[in-house]
Coordinates of C-alpha atoms in Angstrom, one line a residue:
Chain A
X168 CA 51.3 -49.0 -4.0
X169 CA 52.8 -45.8 -5.2
X170 CA 56.4 -45.2 -5.5
X171 CA 56.9 -43.2 -2.4
X172 CA 58.8 -40.3 -4.0
X173 CA 61.6 -39.4 -6.2
X174 CA 64.5 -38.6 -4.0
X175 CA 66.6 -35.5 -4.5
X176 CA 70.1 -35.9 -3.3
X177 CA 72.4 -33.0 -4.0
X178 CA 76.0 -32.8 -3.2
X179 CA 76.8 -29.4 -1.9
X180 CA 79.5 -27.9 0.1
X181 CA 77.5 -26.6 3.0
X182 CA 80.2 -24.6 4.7
X183 CA 83.2 -23.1 3.0
X184 CA 85.0 -22.6 6.2
X185 CA 85.5 -26.2 7.0
X186 CA 88.1 -28.3 5.3
X187 CA 86.5 -30.7 2.8
X188 CA 88.9 -33.5 3.4
X189 CA 90.5 -34.9 6.5
X190 CA 94.2 -35.3 6.6
X191 CA 94.0 -38.7 8.3
X192 CA 90.6 -40.0 7.4
X193 CA 88.5 -41.8 9.9
X194 CA 88.5 -45.3 8.7
X195 CA 87.2 -48.6 9.9
X196 CA 88.9 -51.6 8.2
X197 CA 86.3 -54.3 8.4
X198 CA 88.2 -56.8 6.4
X199 CA 89.9 -57.8 9.7
X200 CA 88.2 -60.3 11.9
X201 CA 87.1 -58.8 15.2
X202 CA 87.0 -55.1 15.4
X203 CA 86.3 -52.7 18.2
X204 CA 83.1 -50.8 17.4
X205 CA 83.8 -47.2 16.6
X206 CA 82.2 -44.8 19.1
X207 CA 80.1 -42.1 17.4
X208 CA 77.6 -39.5 18.4
X209 CA 74.5 -38.4 16.5
X210 CA 73.0 -35.6 18.6
X211 CA 69.4 -34.7 17.7
X212 CA 69.4 -32.9 14.4
X213 CA 68.9 -29.2 14.4
X214 CA 65.3 -28.1 13.5
X215 CA 65.7 -25.3 11.1
X216 CA 62.1 -24.3 11.3
X217 CA 59.3 -25.1 13.7
X218 CA 57.8 -27.8 11.4
X219 CA 61.1 -29.6 11.4
X220 CA 61.1 -30.0 15.1
X221 CA 59.1 -33.2 15.2
X222 CA 61.4 -35.1 12.8
X223 CA 64.8 -33.8 14.0
X224 CA 65.1 -36.2 16.9
X225 CA 63.5 -39.1 15.0
X226 CA 65.9 -38.8 12.1
X227 CA 69.0 -38.8 14.3
X228 CA 67.5 -41.9 16.1
X229 CA 67.1 -43.9 12.8
X230 CA 70.6 -42.9 11.7
X231 CA 72.0 -44.2 15.0
X232 CA 69.9 -47.4 14.9
X233 CA 71.2 -48.2 11.4
X234 CA 74.8 -47.7 12.4
X235 CA 74.6 -49.5 15.7
X236 CA 72.8 -52.4 14.0
X237 CA 75.9 -53.1 11.9
X238 CA 77.9 -54.0 15.0
X239 CA 80.7 -51.8 13.7
X240 CA 79.6 -48.7 15.6
X241 CA 78.8 -47.9 19.2
X242 CA 76.7 -44.9 20.1
X243 CA 77.8 -42.6 22.8
X244 CA 74.4 -41.7 24.3
X245 CA 73.0 -38.2 24.6
X246 CA 73.2 -38.4 28.4
X247 CA 77.0 -38.4 28.1
X248 CA 77.2 -35.4 25.7
X249 CA 78.9 -32.3 27.1
X250 CA 77.8 -29.9 24.4
X251 CA 74.8 -29.7 22.1
X252 CA 74.6 -28.7 18.5
X253 CA 72.1 -26.0 18.1
X254 CA 73.4 -24.4 14.9
X255 CA 74.3 -26.6 11.9
X256 CA 76.7 -24.0 10.5
X257 CA 78.5 -23.0 13.7
X258 CA 81.9 -24.4 14.4
X259 CA 82.0 -27.7 16.4
X260 CA 83.5 -27.7 19.8
X261 CA 85.7 -30.8 19.2
X262 CA 87.3 -31.0 22.7
X263 CA 83.8 -31.6 24.2
X264 CA 83.4 -34.7 21.9
X265 CA 87.0 -35.8 22.3
X266 CA 86.5 -35.7 26.1
X267 CA 83.8 -38.4 25.9
X268 CA 85.8 -40.5 23.4
X269 CA 83.6 -39.9 20.4
X270 CA 85.5 -40.6 17.2
X271 CA 82.8 -39.9 14.6
X272 CA 80.4 -37.0 15.0
X273 CA 77.3 -36.7 12.9
X274 CA 75.5 -33.3 12.9
X275 CA 72.4 -32.7 11.0
X276 CA 69.6 -30.2 10.3
X277 CA 66.0 -30.7 9.3
X278 CA 63.5 -28.4 7.8
X279 CA 59.9 -29.2 6.7
X280 CA 57.7 -27.2 4.4
X281 CA 54.8 -28.0 2.2
X282 CA 55.0 -31.8 2.8
X283 CA 58.7 -31.8 1.9
X284 CA 61.5 -32.6 4.3
X285 CA 65.0 -31.5 3.7
X286 CA 67.8 -33.1 5.7
X287 CA 71.4 -31.9 5.8
X288 CA 74.2 -33.6 7.5
X289 CA 78.0 -33.5 8.1
X290 CA 80.4 -36.1 9.4
X291 CA 83.4 -35.1 11.5
X292 CA 86.5 -36.9 12.5
X293 CA 86.7 -35.7 16.1
X294 CA 90.4 -36.5 16.5
X295 CA 91.5 -34.3 13.7
X296 CA 88.7 -31.9 13.8
X297 CA 88.2 -32.4 10.1
X298 CA 85.1 -33.0 8.1
X299 CA 85.0 -36.4 6.4
X300 CA 83.6 -35.9 2.9
X301 CA 81.4 -33.0 2.1
X302 CA 78.1 -32.2 3.6
X303 CA 75.1 -33.7 1.9
X304 CA 71.5 -32.7 1.6
X305 CA 68.5 -35.0 0.9
X306 CA 64.9 -34.0 0.2
X307 CA 61.7 -36.0 0.0
X308 CA 58.2 -36.2 1.3
X309 CA 57.6 -36.0 5.0
X310 CA 56.1 -39.5 5.0
X311 CA 59.3 -40.7 3.6
X312 CA 61.4 -39.2 6.3
X313 CA 62.9 -42.5 7.3
X314 CA 64.5 -42.8 3.9
X315 CA 66.3 -39.5 4.5
X316 CA 67.7 -40.9 7.7
X317 CA 68.8 -44.2 5.9
X318 CA 70.5 -42.1 3.3
X319 CA 72.4 -40.2 5.9
X320 CA 73.4 -43.5 7.6
X321 CA 74.4 -44.9 4.2
X322 CA 76.7 -42.0 3.6
X323 CA 78.3 -42.2 7.0
X324 CA 78.7 -46.0 6.7
X325 CA 80.3 -45.9 3.3
X326 CA 82.6 -43.0 4.1
X327 CA 84.0 -44.7 7.2
X328 CA 84.0 -48.4 6.1
X329 CA 84.5 -48.0 2.4
X330 CA 81.8 -50.6 1.9
X331 CA 78.7 -50.2 -0.3
X332 CA 75.5 -48.7 1.1
X333 CA 72.5 -50.8 2.1
X334 CA 70.3 -49.0 4.6
X335 CA 68.0 -47.3 2.1
X336 CA 66.6 -50.6 0.8
X337 CA 63.5 -52.6 1.1
X338 CA 62.8 -56.3 1.7
X339 CA 60.0 -58.4 0.3
X340 CA 59.0 -61.4 2.5
X341 CA 56.3 -63.7 3.6
X342 CA 54.2 -62.6 6.5
X343 CA 53.0 -65.6 8.6
X344 CA 50.2 -65.9 11.1
X345 CA 48.1 -68.6 12.6
X346 CA 49.1 -72.0 14.0
X347 CA 51.7 -74.2 12.4
X348 CA 49.2 -76.6 10.9
X349 CA 47.0 -73.8 9.5
X350 CA 49.5 -71.1 8.7
X351 CA 48.3 -68.1 6.8
X352 CA 50.9 -66.6 4.5
X353 CA 50.9 -63.4 2.4
X354 CA 53.5 -61.3 0.7
X355 CA 54.7 -58.1 2.4
X356 CA 57.2 -55.5 1.8
X357 CA 59.1 -53.3 4.3
X358 CA 62.2 -51.2 4.8
X359 CA 65.3 -53.2 5.7
X360 CA 64.9 -52.3 9.4
X361 CA 61.3 -53.6 9.6
X362 CA 59.6 -50.3 9.3
X363 CA 56.7 -49.4 6.9
X364 CA 55.3 -52.9 6.4
X365 CA 52.8 -53.1 3.6
X366 CA 51.0 -56.2 2.3
X367 CA 51.1 -57.1 -1.4
X368 CA 48.6 -60.1 -1.3
X369 CA 46.0 -61.3 1.0
X370 CA 46.3 -64.7 2.7
X371 CA 43.6 -66.5 0.7
X372 CA 46.2 -68.6 -1.1
X373 CA 49.5 -70.0 0.2
X374 CA 52.4 -68.0 -1.1
X375 CA 56.1 -68.8 -1.0
X376 CA 59.6 -67.3 -1.6
X377 CA 59.1 -63.9 -3.2
X378 CA 62.2 -62.6 -5.1
X379 CA 62.9 -59.0 -6.0
X380 CA 63.8 -58.0 -9.5
X381 CA 67.2 -56.4 -9.9
X382 CA 65.7 -52.9 -9.9
X383 CA 63.1 -53.6 -7.3
X384 CA 60.1 -52.9 -9.6
X385 CA 58.7 -56.4 -9.7
X386 CA 58.6 -59.6 -7.5
X387 CA 58.5 -63.2 -8.6
X388 CA 56.8 -65.6 -6.2
X389 CA 55.0 -68.9 -6.0
X390 CA 51.3 -69.1 -5.2
X391 CA 48.8 -72.0 -4.8
X392 CA 46.0 -69.7 -6.1
X393 CA 44.9 -72.4 -8.5
X394 CA 45.4 -75.2 -6.0
X395 CA 48.8 -76.0 -7.6
X396 CA 52.0 -74.1 -7.2
X397 CA 52.6 -71.6 -10.1
X398 CA 54.9 -68.7 -10.5
X399 CA 53.5 -65.2 -10.6
X400 CA 55.1 -61.9 -11.4
X401 CA 53.8 -58.9 -9.4
X402 CA 54.4 -55.2 -10.1
X403 CA 55.3 -53.6 -6.9
X404 CA 53.9 -50.2 -7.8
X405 CA 50.5 -51.3 -9.1
X406 CA 50.3 -54.6 -7.1
X407 CA 49.0 -56.1 -10.4
X408 CA 50.1 -59.8 -10.8
X409 CA 50.0 -62.3 -13.6
X410 CA 50.7 -66.0 -13.7
X411 CA 53.6 -67.2 -15.9
X412 CA 53.0 -69.9 -18.5
X413 CA 53.1 -73.5 -17.2
X414 CA 51.7 -76.7 -18.6
X415 CA 48.8 -78.5 -17.0
X416 CA 49.8 -81.2 -14.5
X417 CA 53.1 -79.5 -13.6
X418 CA 54.3 -77.5 -10.6
X419 CA 56.6 -74.5 -10.9
X420 CA 58.4 -72.8 -8.1
X421 CA 61.7 -71.4 -6.8
X422 CA 61.9 -68.5 -9.4
X423 CA 64.7 -66.0 -9.4
X424 CA 65.3 -63.1 -11.8
X425 CA 68.3 -63.0 -14.1
X426 CA 70.4 -59.8 -13.6
X427 CA 68.9 -58.3 -16.7
X428 CA 65.4 -58.5 -15.2
X429 CA 64.1 -60.0 -18.5
X430 CA 64.5 -63.7 -17.7
X431 CA 64.0 -66.0 -14.8
X432 CA 65.3 -69.4 -13.8
X433 CA 63.0 -71.7 -11.8
X434 CA 62.1 -75.3 -11.0
X435 CA 59.5 -77.3 -12.8
X436 CA 58.2 -80.6 -11.6
X437 CA 56.7 -83.1 -14.0
X438 CA 56.0 -86.7 -13.2
X439 CA 57.6 -86.3 -9.8
X440 CA 60.9 -85.1 -11.2
X441 CA 62.1 -81.5 -10.6
X442 CA 64.5 -79.8 -13.1
X443 CA 65.6 -76.3 -13.9
X444 CA 64.3 -74.1 -16.6
X445 CA 64.7 -70.5 -17.7
X446 CA 62.0 -68.4 -19.1
X447 CA 61.8 -65.1 -21.1
X448 CA 59.2 -63.2 -19.0
X449 CA 57.8 -61.2 -21.9
X450 CA 57.2 -64.1 -24.2
X451 CA 56.7 -67.0 -21.7
X452 CA 59.2 -69.0 -23.8
X453 CA 60.9 -71.7 -21.6
X454 CA 64.2 -73.4 -22.1
X455 CA 65.1 -76.6 -20.2
X456 CA 68.5 -76.3 -18.4
X457 CA 68.8 -79.7 -16.6
X458 CA 67.6 -83.1 -17.4
X459 CA 68.2 -85.5 -14.6
X460 CA 66.1 -87.9 -12.5
X461 CA 67.4 -86.1 -9.4
X462 CA 66.0 -82.9 -7.7
X463 CA 67.4 -79.7 -9.2
X464 CA 66.1 -76.6 -7.5
X465 CA 66.8 -73.3 -5.7
X466 CA 68.7 -71.7 -8.6
X467 CA 70.4 -68.3 -8.4
X468 CA 72.3 -66.3 -11.1
X469 CA 75.8 -65.0 -10.8
X470 CA 75.8 -61.2 -10.9
X471 CA 77.1 -61.2 -14.5
X472 CA 74.3 -63.6 -15.6
X473 CA 76.8 -66.1 -17.0
X474 CA 76.3 -68.9 -14.4
X475 CA 73.8 -70.4 -12.1
X476 CA 74.3 -71.9 -8.7
X477 CA 71.7 -74.4 -7.6
X478 CA 71.1 -77.4 -5.4
X479 CA 70.8 -81.0 -6.5
X480 CA 70.6 -84.4 -4.8
X481 CA 72.2 -86.1 -7.8
X482 CA 75.0 -87.4 -5.6
X483 CA 72.5 -88.9 -3.1
X484 CA 72.2 -85.9 -0.9
X485 CA 71.5 -82.2 -1.3
X486 CA 74.6 -80.4 -2.6
X487 CA 75.5 -77.2 -4.4
X488 CA 76.5 -77.0 -8.1
X489 CA 77.4 -74.3 -10.6
X490 CA 76.6 -74.6 -14.3
X491 CA 76.6 -72.2 -17.3
X492 CA 73.4 -70.1 -17.4
X493 CA 72.4 -71.9 -20.6
X494 CA 72.7 -75.3 -19.0
X495 CA 75.4 -77.9 -19.6
X496 CA 77.9 -79.5 -17.3
X497 CA 77.6 -78.7 -13.6
X498 CA 80.4 -78.6 -11.2
X499 CA 79.9 -79.5 -7.5
X500 CA 81.2 -76.9 -5.1
X501 CA 80.0 -78.2 -1.6
X502 CA 81.9 -81.1 -0.1
X503 CA 81.6 -80.7 3.7
X504 CA 79.6 -82.8 6.1
X505 CA 75.9 -82.5 5.8
X506 CA 73.4 -81.2 3.3
X507 CA 73.5 -77.9 1.4
X508 CA 70.6 -76.0 0.0
X509 CA 69.2 -72.6 -1.1
X510 CA 72.4 -71.2 -2.6
X511 CA 72.4 -67.4 -3.4
X512 CA 75.2 -65.7 -5.3
X513 CA 76.6 -62.6 -3.6
X514 CA 76.0 -59.3 -5.5
X515 CA 79.8 -58.9 -5.4
X516 CA 80.3 -62.2 -7.1
X517 CA 82.8 -63.5 -4.6
X518 CA 80.7 -65.7 -2.4
X519 CA 77.7 -68.1 -2.3
X520 CA 75.5 -68.0 0.8
X521 CA 73.6 -71.2 1.6
X522 CA 71.5 -73.1 4.2
X523 CA 73.3 -76.1 5.7
X524 CA 71.8 -79.0 7.6
X525 CA 74.1 -81.1 9.7
X526 CA 73.6 -83.3 12.7
X527 CA 70.1 -82.0 13.3
X528 CA 71.0 -78.3 13.2
X529 CA 70.6 -75.7 10.5
X530 CA 73.2 -73.1 9.6
X531 CA 73.5 -70.1 7.3
X532 CA 76.9 -70.1 5.8
X533 CA 79.1 -68.7 3.0
X534 CA 81.7 -70.2 0.8
X535 CA 83.7 -69.0 -2.2
X536 CA 82.3 -69.8 -5.6
X537 CA 84.9 -72.6 -6.0
X538 CA 83.7 -74.1 -2.7
X539 CA 86.7 -73.1 -0.7
X540 CA 86.7 -71.2 2.6
X541 CA 83.3 -72.5 3.8
X542 CA 82.3 -70.6 6.9
X543 CA 79.1 -71.2 9.0
X544 CA 77.9 -68.0 10.5
X545 CA 74.7 -69.0 12.3
X546 CA 73.3 -72.1 14.0
X547 CA 69.9 -73.0 15.4
X548 CA 67.0 -75.5 15.2
X549 CA 66.1 -74.1 11.8
X550 CA 67.9 -71.2 10.0
X551 CA 67.0 -71.0 6.3
X552 CA 66.9 -68.9 3.2
X553 CA 69.7 -66.3 3.1
X554 CA 69.4 -63.2 1.0
X555 CA 72.2 -60.6 0.4
X556 CA 72.1 -56.9 1.1
X557 CA 73.2 -55.1 -2.0
X558 CA 76.6 -54.4 -0.6
X559 CA 77.4 -58.2 -0.3
X560 CA 78.4 -57.8 3.4
X561 CA 75.2 -58.5 5.2
X562 CA 72.7 -61.4 5.0
X563 CA 69.1 -61.7 6.1
X564 CA 67.5 -65.1 6.7
X565 CA 64.6 -66.6 8.7
X566 CA 64.9 -68.6 11.9
X567 CA 62.1 -70.8 13.0
X568 CA 61.7 -71.9 16.6
X569 CA 61.1 -75.5 17.6
X570 CA 57.9 -77.1 18.7
X571 CA 54.1 -76.8 18.4
X572 CA 54.2 -73.0 18.9
X573 CA 57.2 -72.6 16.5
X574 CA 57.3 -69.2 14.9
X575 CA 59.5 -67.8 12.1
X576 CA 61.4 -64.5 12.5
X577 CA 63.8 -62.6 10.2
X578 CA 67.3 -61.9 11.3
X579 CA 70.2 -60.0 9.7
X580 CA 73.9 -60.9 10.2
X581 CA 77.2 -59.7 9.0
X582 CA 79.1 -62.2 6.8
X583 CA 81.7 -62.5 9.6
X584 CA 78.9 -63.8 11.9
X585 CA 78.8 -60.6 13.9
X586 CA 75.9 -58.3 14.6
X587 CA 73.2 -61.0 14.5
X588 CA 70.0 -58.9 14.9
X589 CA 66.3 -59.7 14.8
X590 CA 64.2 -57.7 12.4
X591 CA 60.9 -56.9 14.2
X592 CA 57.8 -57.5 12.1
X593 CA 54.1 -57.4 13.1
X594 CA 53.7 -61.2 12.6
X595 CA 55.9 -64.1 11.8
X596 CA 58.1 -63.6 8.8
X597 CA 60.1 -65.8 6.4
X598 CA 61.5 -66.0 2.9
X599 CA 63.1 -62.6 2.7
X600 CA 64.5 -61.1 -0.5
X601 CA 66.6 -58.0 -0.1
X602 CA 66.0 -55.4 -2.8
X603 CA 68.4 -53.0 -4.4
X604 CA 69.5 -49.6 -3.1
X605 CA 66.7 -47.2 -3.8
Chain B
X228 CA 41.6 -79.2 3.0
X229 CA 39.0 -79.6 5.8
X230 CA 36.6 -77.6 3.7
X231 CA 37.2 -79.8 0.7
X232 CA 36.5 -83.0 2.6
X233 CA 33.3 -81.6 3.9
X234 CA 32.2 -80.6 0.4
X235 CA 33.1 -84.0 -0.9
X236 CA 31.2 -85.6 1.9
X237 CA 28.1 -83.6 1.0
X238 CA 28.5 -84.3 -2.7
X239 CA 29.0 -87.9 -1.9
X240 CA 25.8 -88.1 0.1
X241 CA 23.9 -86.5 -2.8
X242 CA 25.4 -88.8 -5.3
X243 CA 24.4 -91.7 -3.2
X244 CA 20.8 -90.7 -2.7
X245 CA 20.5 -90.2 -6.4
X246 CA 21.9 -93.7 -6.9
X247 CA 20.0 -96.7 -5.8
X248 CA 21.7 -98.5 -3.1
X249 CA 22.4 -100.2 0.0
X250 CA 21.1 -97.9 2.6
X251 CA 17.9 -96.3 1.6
X252 CA 16.7 -97.1 5.0
X253 CA 19.4 -95.2 6.8
X254 CA 18.7 -92.0 4.8
X255 CA 16.0 -90.5 6.8
X256 CA 17.6 -91.4 10.1
X257 CA 20.8 -89.9 8.9
X258 CA 19.3 -86.5 8.4
X259 CA 17.4 -86.7 11.6
X260 CA 19.8 -88.3 14.0
X261 CA 23.3 -88.0 12.6
X262 CA 25.3 -91.1 13.2
X263 CA 23.8 -94.4 12.5
X264 CA 22.8 -96.5 15.5
X265 CA 22.9 -100.3 16.1
X266 CA 19.1 -100.3 15.8
X267 CA 19.1 -99.3 12.1
X268 CA 21.8 -101.8 11.2
X269 CA 24.4 -99.3 10.7
X270 CA 24.8 -98.0 7.2
X271 CA 24.3 -94.3 6.9
X272 CA 24.9 -93.1 3.4
X273 CA 27.9 -90.8 3.2
X274 CA 29.0 -91.8 6.7
X275 CA 32.1 -93.8 7.5
X276 CA 30.0 -96.9 7.7
X277 CA 29.0 -96.6 4.1
X278 CA 31.8 -98.3 2.1
X279 CA 31.1 -96.1 -0.9
X280 CA 31.6 -92.9 1.0
X281 CA 34.7 -90.7 1.1
X282 CA 34.5 -90.9 4.9
X283 CA 34.9 -94.7 4.6
X284 CA 37.8 -94.2 2.2
X285 CA 39.5 -91.8 4.7
X286 CA 38.9 -93.8 7.8
X287 CA 38.6 -97.4 6.9
X288 CA 40.9 -97.7 3.9
X289 CA 43.2 -94.9 4.9
X290 CA 43.7 -91.8 2.8
X291 CA 47.4 -91.5 3.7
X292 CA 50.7 -93.3 3.3
X293 CA 53.8 -92.5 5.4
X294 CA 57.4 -92.4 4.1
X295 CA 60.8 -92.8 5.7
X296 CA 63.1 -89.8 6.1
X297 CA 64.1 -88.2 2.8
X298 CA 62.6 -91.1 0.9
X299 CA 59.8 -91.6 -1.5
X300 CA 59.8 -95.4 -1.5
X301 CA 56.6 -97.1 -0.4
X302 CA 56.7 -99.3 2.6
X303 CA 54.8 -102.7 2.7
X304 CA 52.2 -101.0 4.9
X305 CA 52.0 -98.1 2.4
X306 CA 51.5 -100.5 -0.5
X307 CA 48.7 -102.3 1.4
X308 CA 46.9 -99.0 2.0
X309 CA 47.3 -98.1 -1.7
X310 CA 45.9 -101.5 -2.7
X311 CA 42.8 -100.6 -0.8
X312 CA 42.7 -97.1 -2.3
X313 CA 43.0 -98.5 -5.8
X314 CA 40.3 -101.1 -5.3
X315 CA 38.0 -98.4 -3.9
X316 CA 38.7 -96.0 -6.8
X317 CA 38.0 -98.7 -9.3
X318 CA 34.6 -99.3 -7.7
X319 CA 33.7 -95.7 -7.1
X320 CA 34.3 -94.3 -10.5
X321 CA 32.5 -91.0 -9.9
X322 CA 35.5 -89.8 -7.9
X323 CA 38.8 -88.3 -8.9
X324 CA 41.6 -87.6 -6.5
X325 CA 44.3 -85.1 -5.9
X326 CA 47.4 -86.8 -4.3
X327 CA 49.1 -84.4 -1.9
X328 CA 52.8 -85.0 -1.1
X329 CA 54.2 -83.6 2.1
X330 CA 57.5 -83.5 4.0
X331 CA 58.5 -82.9 7.6
X332 CA 60.0 -79.6 8.6
X333 CA 63.6 -80.9 8.6
X334 CA 64.5 -79.6 5.2
X335 CA 64.7 -76.5 3.1
X336 CA 61.5 -75.2 1.5
X337 CA 62.3 -75.8 -2.2
X338 CA 63.8 -79.2 -1.6
X339 CA 60.8 -80.3 0.4
X340 CA 58.5 -79.2 -2.4
X341 CA 60.4 -81.4 -4.8
X342 CA 60.5 -84.3 -2.3
X343 CA 56.7 -84.0 -1.7
X344 CA 56.2 -84.2 -5.5
X345 CA 58.3 -87.4 -5.7
X346 CA 56.1 -89.0 -2.9
X347 CA 52.9 -87.9 -4.6
X348 CA 54.1 -89.2 -7.9
X349 CA 55.1 -92.5 -6.4
X350 CA 51.6 -93.0 -5.1
X351 CA 50.0 -92.0 -8.4
X352 CA 52.2 -94.4 -10.3
X353 CA 51.3 -97.2 -7.9
X354 CA 47.6 -96.6 -8.1
X355 CA 47.9 -96.5 -11.9
X356 CA 49.8 -99.8 -11.8
X357 CA 46.8 -101.2 -9.9
X358 CA 44.4 -100.2 -12.7
X359 CA 43.2 -96.7 -11.7
X360 CA 43.0 -94.4 -14.8
X361 CA 45.8 -91.8 -14.7
X362 CA 43.4 -89.0 -15.8
X363 CA 41.6 -89.4 -12.4
X364 CA 44.7 -88.7 -10.4
X365 CA 46.4 -85.3 -10.1
X366 CA 49.4 -84.6 -7.8
X367 CA 50.4 -81.6 -5.8
X368 CA 53.2 -81.1 -3.3
X369 CA 52.9 -78.9 -0.2
X370 CA 56.5 -79.6 0.9
X371 CA 56.7 -78.7 4.6
X372 CA 53.9 -76.1 4.4
X373 CA 51.0 -78.2 5.7
X374 CA 52.1 -80.4 8.6
X375 CA 49.5 -82.8 10.0
X376 CA 51.2 -82.8 13.4
X377 CA 53.0 -79.8 14.9
X378 CA 55.5 -81.0 17.4
X379 CA 59.2 -80.9 16.5
X380 CA 59.9 -84.6 17.3
X381 CA 60.2 -87.7 15.2
X382 CA 56.7 -88.8 16.4
X383 CA 55.2 -85.9 14.5
X384 CA 57.7 -85.9 11.7
X385 CA 56.8 -89.5 10.9
X386 CA 53.2 -88.5 10.4
X387 CA 54.1 -85.5 8.3
X388 CA 56.2 -87.4 5.8
X389 CA 53.1 -88.5 4.0
X390 CA 50.9 -88.5 0.9
X391 CA 47.2 -87.9 1.3
X392 CA 44.7 -89.0 -1.3
X393 CA 42.0 -86.3 -1.4
X394 CA 38.9 -87.3 -3.2
X395 CA 36.9 -85.0 -5.3
X396 CA 33.5 -85.7 -6.8
X397 CA 33.2 -85.3 -10.5
X398 CA 33.5 -87.4 -13.6
X399 CA 36.9 -87.7 -15.2
X400 CA 37.6 -85.3 -18.0

């Protein structure tokens, strides 16, 4: 699969006549608990040439969907608009937007020529009539138009919330089809909103838990291709894969990249006992990190690469532990009721997301890395496998429904538990891994 | 897995016809009529009535052992089944086995893989303790990936927390 395109993003002041900075910037403080979604309008982008007409509406739609999906914004629909924007450079009639309670106005323009699409946008604080930040322009291939829309939404989101961007990202996951007792699984990749699904493997062998590399160029995953679970590394661009070294008679699984992309940490089972190892991907050289008769699995590096959070049942039940990346003494961090698994360190470094089982229910939760401030943010028959958006504010996970016709679906949710949202995929989906900002 | 069993059955039948043994008589009938009848006294090579067949191993001895929730200890019933498996494997030396460990769906994926591995290894060690050569027994865990029963109730979970001894034809390496 080819790298779709190199994106051109150029900062340019698009209109000298408009103040570049607002006096009282439009701001959404999302560190507070419950917030009122900010009303915004994103009228259809202006088509600057005939070829751009097709995409002008679509791009505005994707921008709106991204923003609404965060739960932090509320779209004032086109049916309520008093004025339209037909000229990107013309002055905006702010009273018309104020009258319908729009706080943030996004205007944009699209032109298409020779397979290239160029998207410009501006963000206005309707109350003050000022432009928030400078106008931006993005260019790329027409097939990649959704990425332009995600970049616009990312710019709007970061300017208003102060949080990091995450819309222009991809997710690698396991696509599932067939009945529960004969489930077919294969690796797939998609945009974070579920668009542009492409398959990376066929379903001839069971595959589990793909994990993106820090730069999104490779994926580690577990496959039963040989009849036994082994870890593979797959190049996303060429879809070439290779199996990593492992001794006969062992099983290896639960791989995850180190932040440097050169090493991985994983579980290896030998003689029924599962421990953690790290491996240099280039040389295949493995180092044993734990040596206990208990189960040690689901490891995840801290963003600085110095520590590993993992799960172990050394206390008698599944709990979370943190140890130095080179092994050594581990400190237990989970102490609540129930069992804790699949810990994932936040890209910001402040939190660990996990799966919790308690009283017959599954939860996705977060806690600080010292185990304090545990907060459960979902609950269902089976919620599992959280993965962080690159901004450390949003999680994706899979939810499996109960019973013989049970099916797995991906969801995203804000770490406050707000904005729970299903990601629509062609088939069932599980084991998501959120990639970096493109 | 179904395909594997069929292949094994076929190979088993071939192995048998090449050998001497108990049911030469049933051979022709078996290809013609399928299941053995009371009239030909029952033993169809390769069928469940042939004690040297994988089908017999599966159905009469029992190819699976069940485990309590989150445990890999053998129950008395499990041990009895494995005693039978060990005796059969000692007599039918042309077979090797892959012991699959499985878990029910009430658990996270990685943990269940590790738990299934514990179960499979417990079974392997037990069979070795009863005299089966270790190099005939391989283990693999499927965790919660391959449930035998698909309801989300204890009745199904109990059957999914299992090990399955899957026979393969072939001399030991």
